[in-house]
mmCIF file of C-alpha atoms and ligand atoms in Angstrom:
data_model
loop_
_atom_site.group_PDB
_atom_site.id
_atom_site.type_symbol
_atom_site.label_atom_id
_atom_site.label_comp_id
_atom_site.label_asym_id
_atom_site.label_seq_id
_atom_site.Cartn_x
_atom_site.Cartn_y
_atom_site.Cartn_z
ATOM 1 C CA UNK B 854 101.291 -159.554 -51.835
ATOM 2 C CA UNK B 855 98.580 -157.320 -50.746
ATOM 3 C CA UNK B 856 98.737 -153.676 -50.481
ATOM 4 C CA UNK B 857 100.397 -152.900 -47.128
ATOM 5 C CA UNK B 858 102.787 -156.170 -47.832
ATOM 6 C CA UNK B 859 103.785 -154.246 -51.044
ATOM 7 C CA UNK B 860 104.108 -151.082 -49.215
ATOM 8 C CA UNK B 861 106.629 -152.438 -47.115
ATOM 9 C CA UNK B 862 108.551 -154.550 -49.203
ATOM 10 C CA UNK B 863 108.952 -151.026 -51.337
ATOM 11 C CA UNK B 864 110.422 -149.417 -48.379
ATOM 12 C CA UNK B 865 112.683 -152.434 -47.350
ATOM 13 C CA UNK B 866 113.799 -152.019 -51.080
ATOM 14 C CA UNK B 867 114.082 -148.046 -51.111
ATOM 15 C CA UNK B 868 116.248 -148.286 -48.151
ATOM 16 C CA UNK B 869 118.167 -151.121 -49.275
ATOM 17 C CA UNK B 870 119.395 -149.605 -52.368
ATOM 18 C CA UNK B 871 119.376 -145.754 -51.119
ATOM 19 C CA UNK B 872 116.973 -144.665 -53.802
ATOM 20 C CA UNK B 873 113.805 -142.337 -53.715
ATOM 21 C CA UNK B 874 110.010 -142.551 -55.136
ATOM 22 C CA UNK B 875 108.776 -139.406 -57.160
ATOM 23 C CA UNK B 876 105.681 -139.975 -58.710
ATOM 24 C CA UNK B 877 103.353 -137.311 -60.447
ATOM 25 C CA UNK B 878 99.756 -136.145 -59.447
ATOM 26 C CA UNK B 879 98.370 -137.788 -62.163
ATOM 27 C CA UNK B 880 99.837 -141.640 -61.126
ATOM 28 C CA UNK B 881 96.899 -143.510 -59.345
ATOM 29 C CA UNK B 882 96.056 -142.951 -55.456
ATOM 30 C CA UNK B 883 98.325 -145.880 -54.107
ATOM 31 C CA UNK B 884 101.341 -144.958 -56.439
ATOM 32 C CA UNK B 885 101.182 -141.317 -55.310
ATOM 33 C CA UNK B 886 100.832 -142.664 -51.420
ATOM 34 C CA UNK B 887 103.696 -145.012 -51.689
ATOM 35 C CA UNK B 888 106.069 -142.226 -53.206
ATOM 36 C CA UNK B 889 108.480 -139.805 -51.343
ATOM 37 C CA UNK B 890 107.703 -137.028 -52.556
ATOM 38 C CA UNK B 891 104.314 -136.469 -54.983
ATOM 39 C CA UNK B 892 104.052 -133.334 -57.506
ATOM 40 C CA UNK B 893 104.220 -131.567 -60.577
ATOM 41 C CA UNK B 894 107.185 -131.869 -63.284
ATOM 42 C CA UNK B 895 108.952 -128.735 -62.159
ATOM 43 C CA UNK B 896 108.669 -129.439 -58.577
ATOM 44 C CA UNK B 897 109.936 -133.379 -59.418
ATOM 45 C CA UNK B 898 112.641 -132.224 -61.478
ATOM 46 C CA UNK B 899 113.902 -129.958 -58.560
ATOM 47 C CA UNK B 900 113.626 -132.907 -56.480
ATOM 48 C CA UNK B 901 115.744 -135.042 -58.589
ATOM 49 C CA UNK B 902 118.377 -132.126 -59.165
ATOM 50 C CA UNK B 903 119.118 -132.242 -55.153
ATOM 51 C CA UNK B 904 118.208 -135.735 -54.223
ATOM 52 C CA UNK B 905 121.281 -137.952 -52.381
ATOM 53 C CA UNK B 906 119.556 -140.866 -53.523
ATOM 54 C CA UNK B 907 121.830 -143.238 -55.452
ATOM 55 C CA UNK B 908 118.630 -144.352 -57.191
ATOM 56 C CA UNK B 909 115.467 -142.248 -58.733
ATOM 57 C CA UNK B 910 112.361 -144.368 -59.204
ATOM 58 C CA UNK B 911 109.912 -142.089 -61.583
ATOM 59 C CA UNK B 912 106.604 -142.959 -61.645
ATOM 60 C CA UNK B 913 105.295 -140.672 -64.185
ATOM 61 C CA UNK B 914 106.120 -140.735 -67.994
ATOM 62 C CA UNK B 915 109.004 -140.909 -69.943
ATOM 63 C CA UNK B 916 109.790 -137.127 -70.531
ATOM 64 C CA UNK B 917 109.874 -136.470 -66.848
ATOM 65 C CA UNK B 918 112.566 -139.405 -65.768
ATOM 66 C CA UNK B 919 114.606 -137.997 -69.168
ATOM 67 C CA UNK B 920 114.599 -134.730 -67.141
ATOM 68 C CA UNK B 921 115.386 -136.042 -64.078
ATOM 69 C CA UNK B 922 118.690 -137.826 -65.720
ATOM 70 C CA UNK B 923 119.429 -134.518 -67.507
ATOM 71 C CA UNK B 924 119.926 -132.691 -64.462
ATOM 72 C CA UNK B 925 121.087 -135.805 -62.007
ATOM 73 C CA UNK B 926 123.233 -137.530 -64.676
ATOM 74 C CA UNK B 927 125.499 -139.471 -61.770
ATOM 75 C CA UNK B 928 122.282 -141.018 -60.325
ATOM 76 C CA UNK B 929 120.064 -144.254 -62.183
ATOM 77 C CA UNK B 930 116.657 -143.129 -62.778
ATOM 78 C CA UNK B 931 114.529 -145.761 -63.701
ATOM 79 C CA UNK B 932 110.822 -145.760 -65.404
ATOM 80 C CA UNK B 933 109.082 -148.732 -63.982
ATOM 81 C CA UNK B 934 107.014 -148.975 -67.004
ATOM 82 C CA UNK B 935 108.855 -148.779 -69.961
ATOM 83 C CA UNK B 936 106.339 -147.776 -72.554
ATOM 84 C CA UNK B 937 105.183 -144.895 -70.486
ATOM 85 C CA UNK B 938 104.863 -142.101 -73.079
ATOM 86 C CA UNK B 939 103.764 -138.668 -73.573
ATOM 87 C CA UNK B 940 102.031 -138.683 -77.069
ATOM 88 C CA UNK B 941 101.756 -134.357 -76.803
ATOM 89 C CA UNK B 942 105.742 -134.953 -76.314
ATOM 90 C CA UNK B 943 106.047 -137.191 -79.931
ATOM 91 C CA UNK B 944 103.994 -134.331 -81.929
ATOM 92 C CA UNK B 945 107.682 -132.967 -82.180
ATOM 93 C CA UNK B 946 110.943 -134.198 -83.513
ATOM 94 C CA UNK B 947 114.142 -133.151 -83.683
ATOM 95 C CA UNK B 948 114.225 -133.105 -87.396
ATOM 96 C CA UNK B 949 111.170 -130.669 -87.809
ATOM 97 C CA UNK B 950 112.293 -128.595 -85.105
ATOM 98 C CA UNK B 951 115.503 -127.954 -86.959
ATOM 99 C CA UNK B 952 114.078 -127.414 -90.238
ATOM 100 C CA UNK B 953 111.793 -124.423 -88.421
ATOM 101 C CA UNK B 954 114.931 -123.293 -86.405
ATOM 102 C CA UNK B 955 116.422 -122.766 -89.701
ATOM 103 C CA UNK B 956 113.704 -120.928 -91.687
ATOM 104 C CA UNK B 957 113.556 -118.433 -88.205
ATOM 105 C CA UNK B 958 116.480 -118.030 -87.013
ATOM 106 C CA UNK B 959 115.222 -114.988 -84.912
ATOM 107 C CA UNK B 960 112.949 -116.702 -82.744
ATOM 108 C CA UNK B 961 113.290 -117.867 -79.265
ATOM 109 C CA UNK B 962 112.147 -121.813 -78.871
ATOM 110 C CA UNK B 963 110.305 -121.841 -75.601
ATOM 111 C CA UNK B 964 109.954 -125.571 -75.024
ATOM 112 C CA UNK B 965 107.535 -127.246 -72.324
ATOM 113 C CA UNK B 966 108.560 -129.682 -70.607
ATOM 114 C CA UNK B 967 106.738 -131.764 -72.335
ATOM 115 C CA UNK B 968 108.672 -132.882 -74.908
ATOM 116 C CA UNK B 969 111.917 -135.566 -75.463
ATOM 117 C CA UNK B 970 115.675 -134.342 -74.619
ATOM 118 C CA UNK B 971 116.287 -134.134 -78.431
ATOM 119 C CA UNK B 972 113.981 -131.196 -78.726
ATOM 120 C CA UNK B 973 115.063 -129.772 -75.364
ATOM 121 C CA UNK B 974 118.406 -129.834 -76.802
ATOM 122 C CA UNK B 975 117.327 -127.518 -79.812
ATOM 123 C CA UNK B 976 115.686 -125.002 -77.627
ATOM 124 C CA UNK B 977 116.461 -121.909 -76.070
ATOM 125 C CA UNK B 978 114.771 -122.643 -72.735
ATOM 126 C CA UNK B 979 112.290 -124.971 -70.900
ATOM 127 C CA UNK B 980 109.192 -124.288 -69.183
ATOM 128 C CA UNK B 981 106.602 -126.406 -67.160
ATOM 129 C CA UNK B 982 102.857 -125.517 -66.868
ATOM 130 C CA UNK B 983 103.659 -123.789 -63.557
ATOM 131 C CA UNK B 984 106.120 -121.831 -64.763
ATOM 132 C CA UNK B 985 105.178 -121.147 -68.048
ATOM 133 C CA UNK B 986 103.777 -117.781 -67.151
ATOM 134 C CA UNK B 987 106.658 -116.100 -65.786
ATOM 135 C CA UNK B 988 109.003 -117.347 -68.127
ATOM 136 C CA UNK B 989 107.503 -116.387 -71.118
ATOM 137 C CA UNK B 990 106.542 -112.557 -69.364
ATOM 138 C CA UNK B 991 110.827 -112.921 -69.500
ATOM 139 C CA UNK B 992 110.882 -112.893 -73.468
ATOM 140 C CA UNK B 993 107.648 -111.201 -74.160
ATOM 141 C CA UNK B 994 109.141 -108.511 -76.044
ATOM 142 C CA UNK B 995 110.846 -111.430 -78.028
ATOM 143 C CA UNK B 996 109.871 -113.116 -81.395
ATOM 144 C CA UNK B 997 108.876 -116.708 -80.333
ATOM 145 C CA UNK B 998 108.233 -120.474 -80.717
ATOM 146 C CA UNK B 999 105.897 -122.133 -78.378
ATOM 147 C CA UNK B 1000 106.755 -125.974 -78.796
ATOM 148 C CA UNK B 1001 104.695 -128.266 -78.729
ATOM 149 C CA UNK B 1002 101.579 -127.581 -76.840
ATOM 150 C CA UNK B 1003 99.250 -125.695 -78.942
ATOM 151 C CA UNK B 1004 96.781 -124.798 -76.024
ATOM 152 C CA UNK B 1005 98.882 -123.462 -73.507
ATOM 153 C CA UNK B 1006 100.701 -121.171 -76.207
ATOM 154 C CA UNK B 1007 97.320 -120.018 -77.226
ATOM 155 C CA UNK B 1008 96.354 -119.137 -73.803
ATOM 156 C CA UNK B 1009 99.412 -117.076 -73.154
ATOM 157 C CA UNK B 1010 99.499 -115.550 -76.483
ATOM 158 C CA UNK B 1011 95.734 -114.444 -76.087
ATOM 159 C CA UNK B 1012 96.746 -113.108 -71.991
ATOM 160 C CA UNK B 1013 99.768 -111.103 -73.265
ATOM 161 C CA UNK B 1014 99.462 -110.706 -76.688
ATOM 162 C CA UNK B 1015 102.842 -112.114 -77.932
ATOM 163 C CA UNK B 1016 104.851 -112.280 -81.187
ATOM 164 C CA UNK B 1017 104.541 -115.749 -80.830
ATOM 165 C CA UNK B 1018 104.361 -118.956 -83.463
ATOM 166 C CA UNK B 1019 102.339 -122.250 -82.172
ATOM 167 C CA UNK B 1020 103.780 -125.984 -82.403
ATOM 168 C CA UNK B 1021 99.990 -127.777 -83.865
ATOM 169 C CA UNK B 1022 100.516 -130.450 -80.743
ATOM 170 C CA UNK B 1023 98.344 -130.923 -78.000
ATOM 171 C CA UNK B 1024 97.454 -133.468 -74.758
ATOM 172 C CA UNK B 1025 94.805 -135.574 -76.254
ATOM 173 C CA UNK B 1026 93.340 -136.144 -72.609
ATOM 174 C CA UNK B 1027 93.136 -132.024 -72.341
ATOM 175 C CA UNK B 1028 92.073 -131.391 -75.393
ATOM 176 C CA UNK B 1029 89.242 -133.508 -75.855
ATOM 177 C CA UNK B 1030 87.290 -131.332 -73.732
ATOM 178 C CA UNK B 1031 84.657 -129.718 -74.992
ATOM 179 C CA UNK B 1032 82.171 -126.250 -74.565
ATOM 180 C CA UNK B 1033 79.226 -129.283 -74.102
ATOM 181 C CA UNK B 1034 81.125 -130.603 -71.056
ATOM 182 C CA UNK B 1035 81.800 -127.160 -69.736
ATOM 183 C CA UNK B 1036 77.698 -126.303 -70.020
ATOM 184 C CA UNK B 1037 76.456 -129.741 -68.698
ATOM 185 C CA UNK B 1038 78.671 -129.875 -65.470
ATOM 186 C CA UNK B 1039 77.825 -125.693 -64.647
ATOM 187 C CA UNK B 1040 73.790 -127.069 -65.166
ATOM 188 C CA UNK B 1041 74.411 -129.895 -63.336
ATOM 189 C CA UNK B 1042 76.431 -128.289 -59.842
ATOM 190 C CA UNK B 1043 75.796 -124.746 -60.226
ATOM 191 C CA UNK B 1044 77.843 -123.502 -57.199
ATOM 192 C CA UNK B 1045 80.508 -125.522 -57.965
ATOM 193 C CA UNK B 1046 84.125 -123.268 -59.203
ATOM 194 C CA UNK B 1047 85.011 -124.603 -62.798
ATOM 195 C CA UNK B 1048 88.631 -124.577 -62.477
ATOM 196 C CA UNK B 1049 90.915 -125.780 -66.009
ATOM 197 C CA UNK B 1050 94.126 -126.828 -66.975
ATOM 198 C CA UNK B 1051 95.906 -125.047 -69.652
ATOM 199 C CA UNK B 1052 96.192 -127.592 -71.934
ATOM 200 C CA UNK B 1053 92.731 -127.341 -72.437
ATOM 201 C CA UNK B 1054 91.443 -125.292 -75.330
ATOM 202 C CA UNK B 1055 90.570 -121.599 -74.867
ATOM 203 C CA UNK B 1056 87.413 -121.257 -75.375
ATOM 204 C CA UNK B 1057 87.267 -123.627 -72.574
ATOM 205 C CA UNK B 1058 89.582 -121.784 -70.263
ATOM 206 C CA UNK B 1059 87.927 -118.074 -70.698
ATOM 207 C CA UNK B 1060 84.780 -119.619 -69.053
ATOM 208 C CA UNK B 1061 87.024 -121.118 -65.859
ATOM 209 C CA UNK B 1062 87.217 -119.312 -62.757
ATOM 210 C CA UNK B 1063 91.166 -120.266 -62.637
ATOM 211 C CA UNK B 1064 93.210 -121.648 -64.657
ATOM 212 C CA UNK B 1065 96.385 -123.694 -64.089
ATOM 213 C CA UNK B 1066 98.970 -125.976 -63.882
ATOM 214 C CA UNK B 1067 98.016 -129.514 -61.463
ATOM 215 C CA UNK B 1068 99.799 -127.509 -58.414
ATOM 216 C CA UNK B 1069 98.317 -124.603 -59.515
ATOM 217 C CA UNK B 1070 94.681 -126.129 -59.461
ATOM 218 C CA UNK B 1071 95.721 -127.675 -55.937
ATOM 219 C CA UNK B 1072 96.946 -124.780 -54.046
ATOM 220 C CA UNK B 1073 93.907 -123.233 -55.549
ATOM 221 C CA UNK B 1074 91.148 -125.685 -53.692
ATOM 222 C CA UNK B 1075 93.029 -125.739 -50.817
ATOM 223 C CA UNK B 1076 93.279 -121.629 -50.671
ATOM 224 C CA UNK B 1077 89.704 -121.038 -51.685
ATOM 225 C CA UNK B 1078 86.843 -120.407 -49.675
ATOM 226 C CA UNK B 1079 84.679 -122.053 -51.811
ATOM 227 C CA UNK B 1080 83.835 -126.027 -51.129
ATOM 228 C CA UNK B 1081 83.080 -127.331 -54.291
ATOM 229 C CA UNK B 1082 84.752 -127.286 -57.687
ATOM 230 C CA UNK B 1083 84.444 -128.525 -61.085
ATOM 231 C CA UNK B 1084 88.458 -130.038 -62.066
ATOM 232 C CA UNK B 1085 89.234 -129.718 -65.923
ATOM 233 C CA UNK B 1086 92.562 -131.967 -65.459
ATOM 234 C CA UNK B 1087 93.976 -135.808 -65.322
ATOM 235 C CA UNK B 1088 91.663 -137.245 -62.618
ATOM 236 C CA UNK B 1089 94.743 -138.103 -60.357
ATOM 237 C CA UNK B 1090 94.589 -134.924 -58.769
ATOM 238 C CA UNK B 1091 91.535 -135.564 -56.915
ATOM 239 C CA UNK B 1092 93.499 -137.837 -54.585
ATOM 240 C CA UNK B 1093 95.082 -135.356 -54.124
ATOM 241 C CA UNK B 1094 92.915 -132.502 -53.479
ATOM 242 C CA UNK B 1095 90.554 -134.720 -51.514
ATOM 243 C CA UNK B 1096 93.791 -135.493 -48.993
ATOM 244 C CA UNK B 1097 94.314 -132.241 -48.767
ATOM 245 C CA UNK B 1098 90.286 -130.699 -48.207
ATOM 246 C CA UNK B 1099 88.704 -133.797 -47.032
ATOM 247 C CA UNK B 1100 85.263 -131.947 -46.730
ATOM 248 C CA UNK B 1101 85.302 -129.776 -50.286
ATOM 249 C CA UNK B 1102 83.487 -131.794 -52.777
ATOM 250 C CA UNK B 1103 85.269 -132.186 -56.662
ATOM 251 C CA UNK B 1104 83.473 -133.137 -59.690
ATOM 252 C CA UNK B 1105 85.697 -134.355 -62.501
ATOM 253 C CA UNK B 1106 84.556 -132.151 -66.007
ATOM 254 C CA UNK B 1107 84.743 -135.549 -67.626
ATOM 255 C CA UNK B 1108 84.850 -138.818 -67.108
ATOM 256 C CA UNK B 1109 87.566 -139.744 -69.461
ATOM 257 C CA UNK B 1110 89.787 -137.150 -68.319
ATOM 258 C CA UNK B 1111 92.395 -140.511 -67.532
ATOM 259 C CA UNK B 1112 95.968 -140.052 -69.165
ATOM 260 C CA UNK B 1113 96.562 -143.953 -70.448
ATOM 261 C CA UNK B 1114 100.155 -143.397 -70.411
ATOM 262 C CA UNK B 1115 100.379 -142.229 -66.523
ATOM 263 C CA UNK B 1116 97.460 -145.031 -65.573
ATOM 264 C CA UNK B 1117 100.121 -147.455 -66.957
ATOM 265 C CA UNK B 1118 101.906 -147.495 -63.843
ATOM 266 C CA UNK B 1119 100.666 -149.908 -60.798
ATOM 267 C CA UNK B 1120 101.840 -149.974 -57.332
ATOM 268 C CA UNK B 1121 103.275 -153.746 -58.866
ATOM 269 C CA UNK B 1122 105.569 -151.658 -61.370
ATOM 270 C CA UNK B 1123 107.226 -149.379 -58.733
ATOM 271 C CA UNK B 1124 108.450 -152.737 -56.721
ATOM 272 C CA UNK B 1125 109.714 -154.536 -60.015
ATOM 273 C CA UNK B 1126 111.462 -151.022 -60.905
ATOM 274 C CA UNK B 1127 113.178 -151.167 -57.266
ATOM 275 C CA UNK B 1128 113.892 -154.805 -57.193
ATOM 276 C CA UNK B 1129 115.182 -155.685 -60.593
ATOM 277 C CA UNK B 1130 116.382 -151.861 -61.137
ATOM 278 C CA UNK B 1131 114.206 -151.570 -64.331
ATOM 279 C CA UNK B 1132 113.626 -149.826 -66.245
ATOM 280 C CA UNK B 1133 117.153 -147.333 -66.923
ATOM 281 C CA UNK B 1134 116.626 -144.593 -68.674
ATOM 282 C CA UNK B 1135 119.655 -142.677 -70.010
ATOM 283 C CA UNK B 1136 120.552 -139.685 -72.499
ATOM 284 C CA UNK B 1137 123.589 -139.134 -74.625
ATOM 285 C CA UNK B 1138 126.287 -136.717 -73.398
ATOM 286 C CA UNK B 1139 125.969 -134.304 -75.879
ATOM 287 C CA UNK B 1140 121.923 -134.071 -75.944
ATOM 288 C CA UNK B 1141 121.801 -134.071 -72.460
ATOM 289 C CA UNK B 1142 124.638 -131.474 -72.177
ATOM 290 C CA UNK B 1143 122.232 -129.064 -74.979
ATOM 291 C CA UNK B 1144 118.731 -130.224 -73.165
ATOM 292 C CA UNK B 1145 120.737 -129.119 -69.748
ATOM 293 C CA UNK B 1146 121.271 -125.714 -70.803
ATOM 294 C CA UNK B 1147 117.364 -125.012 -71.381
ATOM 295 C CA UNK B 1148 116.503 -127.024 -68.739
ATOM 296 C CA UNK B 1149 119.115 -124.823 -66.097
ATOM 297 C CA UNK B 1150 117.825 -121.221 -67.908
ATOM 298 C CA UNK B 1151 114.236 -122.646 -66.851
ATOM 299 C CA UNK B 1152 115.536 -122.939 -63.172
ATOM 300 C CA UNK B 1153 117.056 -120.562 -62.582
ATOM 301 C CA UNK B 1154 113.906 -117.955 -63.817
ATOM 302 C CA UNK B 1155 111.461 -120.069 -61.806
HETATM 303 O O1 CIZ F 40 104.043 -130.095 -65.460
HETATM 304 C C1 CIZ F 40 103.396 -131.063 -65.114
HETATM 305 O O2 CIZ F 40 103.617 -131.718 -64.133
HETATM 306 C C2 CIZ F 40 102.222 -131.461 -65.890
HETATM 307 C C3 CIZ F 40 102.443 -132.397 -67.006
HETATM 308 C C4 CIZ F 40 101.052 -131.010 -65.561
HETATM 309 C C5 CIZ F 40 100.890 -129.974 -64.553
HETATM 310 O O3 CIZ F 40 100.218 -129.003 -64.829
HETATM 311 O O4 CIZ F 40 101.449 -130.075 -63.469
HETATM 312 FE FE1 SF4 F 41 101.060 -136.201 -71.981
HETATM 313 FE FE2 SF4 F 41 98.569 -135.285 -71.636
HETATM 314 FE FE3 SF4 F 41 99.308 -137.591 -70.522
HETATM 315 FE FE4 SF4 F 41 100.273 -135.273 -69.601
HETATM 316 S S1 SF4 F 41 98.146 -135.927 -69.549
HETATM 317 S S2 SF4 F 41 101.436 -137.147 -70.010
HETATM 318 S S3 SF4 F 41 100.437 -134.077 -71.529
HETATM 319 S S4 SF4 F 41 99.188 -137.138 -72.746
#
């Protein structure tokens, strides 16, 4: 099948079996233009809470269709690649979590999204790159755990000086970055806005002109009155940003800003998913019910 064949064969399928395409900015161009709806984890997960779909095809990674089932449990979500991972989500388990729950008792687990349902299930509440912010202003006054990205606790510790302990995990696409990349791309396009991800390191971020979640980073280049900007996140944005302001120009900070695990998933993938309804995934009733309740606090202070 060629593209457009594939195209509509998905949408003979989607109709077929009453089921709906998310995928996440960071899936490549033709996944993201074959979805229903395209966006960040928080926005997605909202999606799948209110969806009528019988069906949820997630093209993204595994922690974000394990959301989507936590808060649509009566609906089949399905990951059409199986091995889709996060590794930043696997730098925690469970069984560590609990050990530190145990030795400090007194602090609030503020877990990002990133992470599996087990770990949701041991915190106190969830947050997403795009809400991260607001949430955390909530418990500022709070002691606190910031599981498990590293980077994005250190950035919010450093902008409102928390009480708060840091999970050592990080994205290893995010983090990679470096001060050299920063310096060669400002030489290199010198009106161009460097604009970062917070799951970059800090150093990194305290030399951006804005910093923040994909949407965040979006809305920004579409807002802006400047025309040309420097992108410190996965590379699958710039389909989208370049949809959105065809004549702004974007300049990825580095090349090998590519998440593996969301370049896994191929336009191929999202028709097998539909056709063969592959690949479940599902969460026991009592995580899910514990991963719910952090998940629902998140919600309802976005
Ligand atoms: O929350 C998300 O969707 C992720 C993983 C990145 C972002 O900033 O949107
Ligand atoms: Fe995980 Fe980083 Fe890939 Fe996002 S970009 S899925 S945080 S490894």
């Amino acid at each position: 099948m060629n593209q457009t064949e594939m195209f509509e064969a998905i949408r003979r399928l989607k109709e077929e079996k009453n089921a709906v395409i998310l995928a996440h900015y960071y899936q490549e161009g033709p996944v993201q233009d074959v979805a229903d709806y395209t966006g960040d984890s928080l926005y997605l997960s909202q999606v799948a809470a209110s969806t009528d779909a019988d069906i949820i095809v997630f093209a993204g990674v595994h922690f974000m269709a394990e959301t989507a089932k936590i808060l649509s449990p009566e609906k089949t979500v399905l990951l059409p690649v199986a091995e889709a991972g996060c590794p930043m989500a696997d730098m925690v388990t469970e069984v560590r979590l609990e050990q530190y729950r145990k030795k400090h008792p007194d602090r609030v687990v503020v877990c990002y999204v990133n992470s599996t349902a087990r770990v949701k299930a041991l915190s106190d509440v969830c947050v997403t790159s795009s809400n991260a912010e607001k949430i955390i202003k909530h418990y500022k006054d709070q002691k606190l755990l910031y599981v498990p990205d590293k980077n994005l606790g250190a950035y919010m510790k450093y902008k409102y000086d928390l009480d708060m302990d840091l999970w050592p995990g990080f994205c290893c696409v995010h983090n990679d970055l470096t001060m050299d990349d920063v310096r060669t791309m400002k030489a290199k396009y010198p009106s161009a806005q460097l604009i970062i991800h917070p799951e970059a390191k800090l150093e990194l971020l305290q030399e951006a002109d804005y910093v923040g979640s994909t949407k965040g980073l979006l809305e920004y280049t579409i807002n802006s009155d400047h025309d040309e900007f420097i992108v410190g996140t996965e590379d699958g944005i710039l389909h989208t940003m370049k949809k959105h302001s065809p004549n702004k120009t974007f300049h990825i900070l580095n090349s090998g800003l590519k998440c593996y695990d969301m370049k896994l998933t191929h336009l191929e993938d999202v028709y097998l998913a539909l056709k063969h309804n592959q690949f479940e995934v599902t969460v026991p009733d009592d995580i899910r019910e514990k991963a719910f309740q952090a998940l629902d606090k998140m919600l309802s202070l976005s």
